Amino acid sequence: MDTTELKNVDDLFREYAEAAEIEQRAFAAGVAGVVYVGSRPNNLLYRHNVSVGMRNTRPMMVMERDGALRAQRLLRTGKALTLTAELDLQIGPAYESYNVIGEIRGSTRPDEVVVLGAHLDSWDLGTGALDNGANVVALIDVARQMKRLGIKPARTLRFALWNGEEQGMFGSEGYVKAHAAELDKHVMASSFDIGCGRINGFFTGGRPELPPLVDVALEPVKGLGPFTQVDVPIVGTDNFDFMLHGVPNLVANQEPALYGPNYHARSDELDKCDPQQLRLNTAITGALAYGFAQMEAKLPRQSRAQVEELVRTTDLGQQMKSFGHYEDWTSGKRGRKANASVGPATR
């Protein structure tokens, strides 16, 4: 299967969407497997999840770009080619993995929670610095500095290092299920997962009342801006299940820098990150966390019907299909149940 060379984050989301359509057609045609021309230059190898996730039954591979393009040229001239693939698989029983959770208990409203999350797991070709080690370390540092300075937020700040994100956001999904009875008290859940470029704003999930609150929270660090909030829902990271359960959610929008071409690739190493920018990102993250912990405003949690309206009026449904999560939503396996009521009014 042909691909366009990936150069930025927009290309990455396009690649996910196109792959879902390609694989659907390929499976319907009864193919034995799918081989993609690598979308990265310089023969860089990388990995992706197949669009149907764990339901997949066929070999799915990426071939380094130059060799794959040569094979394509030969095929197009009518040359018959044979592909031999040796799959080195480690197969065993299911096992448990764990999130790492720490919190700074709220001083006056401890039952109200602000979640800041990044995922621990990564792909195995590189060391996962961009995706997502840098943001894990940044959250640890925010928590450490707040503790060192003796900061006592009004609401509880909960720092979550998720596991199983790359397999399907399983760590954050597990948290949402385990804390289902407390989600009305979750004021905001945020995810930091787009590399180590400058945080230039947040995706605010298609909730127009949320961007002004983010602006207020970031006011103390406006000199590190400008910050622009993008009010659209986004799939592919650990805000997802919070969004499907109606909790106000944010995803840090980070300047792509070197994120796109090194995504899930052997080249995902720490040398792609600027240490000074990482420090500035922790200041931005700290301001966001403290701002939401202190502000009087609290947005209501959305009902199932309101989330369904978000799916209907945005490209959220198509995004879920690209990542293989749409059936889980429509079947009720993931997301808020239909009989759940709207959360308490904004105060």
mmCIF file of C-alpha atoms in Angstrom, residues 49 95 97-99 118-122 161-173 238 325 334:
data_model
loop_
_atom_site.group_PDB
_atom_site.id
_atom_site.type_symbol
_atom_site.label_atom_id
_atom_site.label_comp_id
_atom_site.label_asym_id
_atom_site.label_seq_id
_atom_site.Cartn_x
_atom_site.Cartn_y
_atom_site.Cartn_z
ATOM 1 C CA ASN A 49 -1.576 -0.348 15.795
ATOM 2 C CA TYR A 95 -1.133 -10.045 32.463
ATOM 3 C CA SER A 97 -0.141 -3.710 34.193
ATOM 4 C CA TYR A 98 -0.514 -0.698 36.437
ATOM 5 C CA ASN A 99 -0.952 3.038 36.398
ATOM 6 C CA ALA A 118 0.796 11.250 30.574
ATOM 7 C CA HIS A 119 1.421 7.662 29.506
ATOM 8 C CA LEU A 120 4.290 5.473 30.676
ATOM 9 C CA ASP A 121 4.327 2.902 27.889
ATOM 10 C CA SER A 122 5.897 3.373 24.466
ATOM 11 C CA LEU A 161 1.066 8.091 34.670
ATOM 12 C CA TRP A 162 -1.033 5.790 32.516
ATOM 13 C CA ASN A 163 -0.096 2.348 31.235
ATOM 14 C CA GLY A 164 -1.431 0.571 28.138
ATOM 15 C CA GLU A 165 -2.049 3.791 26.201
ATOM 16 C CA GLU A 166 -0.442 2.509 23.020
ATOM 17 C CA GLN A 167 -2.630 -0.614 23.081
ATOM 18 C CA GLY A 168 -5.842 1.428 23.310
ATOM 19 C CA MET A 169 -5.772 3.868 26.276
ATOM 20 C CA PHE A 170 -6.424 0.956 28.626
ATOM 21 C CA GLY A 171 -4.866 2.570 31.707
ATOM 22 C CA SER A 172 -7.030 5.679 31.619
ATOM 23 C CA GLU A 173 -10.048 3.581 30.652
ATOM 24 C CA ASP A 238 -5.756 9.502 27.510
ATOM 25 C CA HIS A 325 -12.932 2.530 19.123
ATOM 26 C CA ARG A 334 -16.991 2.478 26.568
#
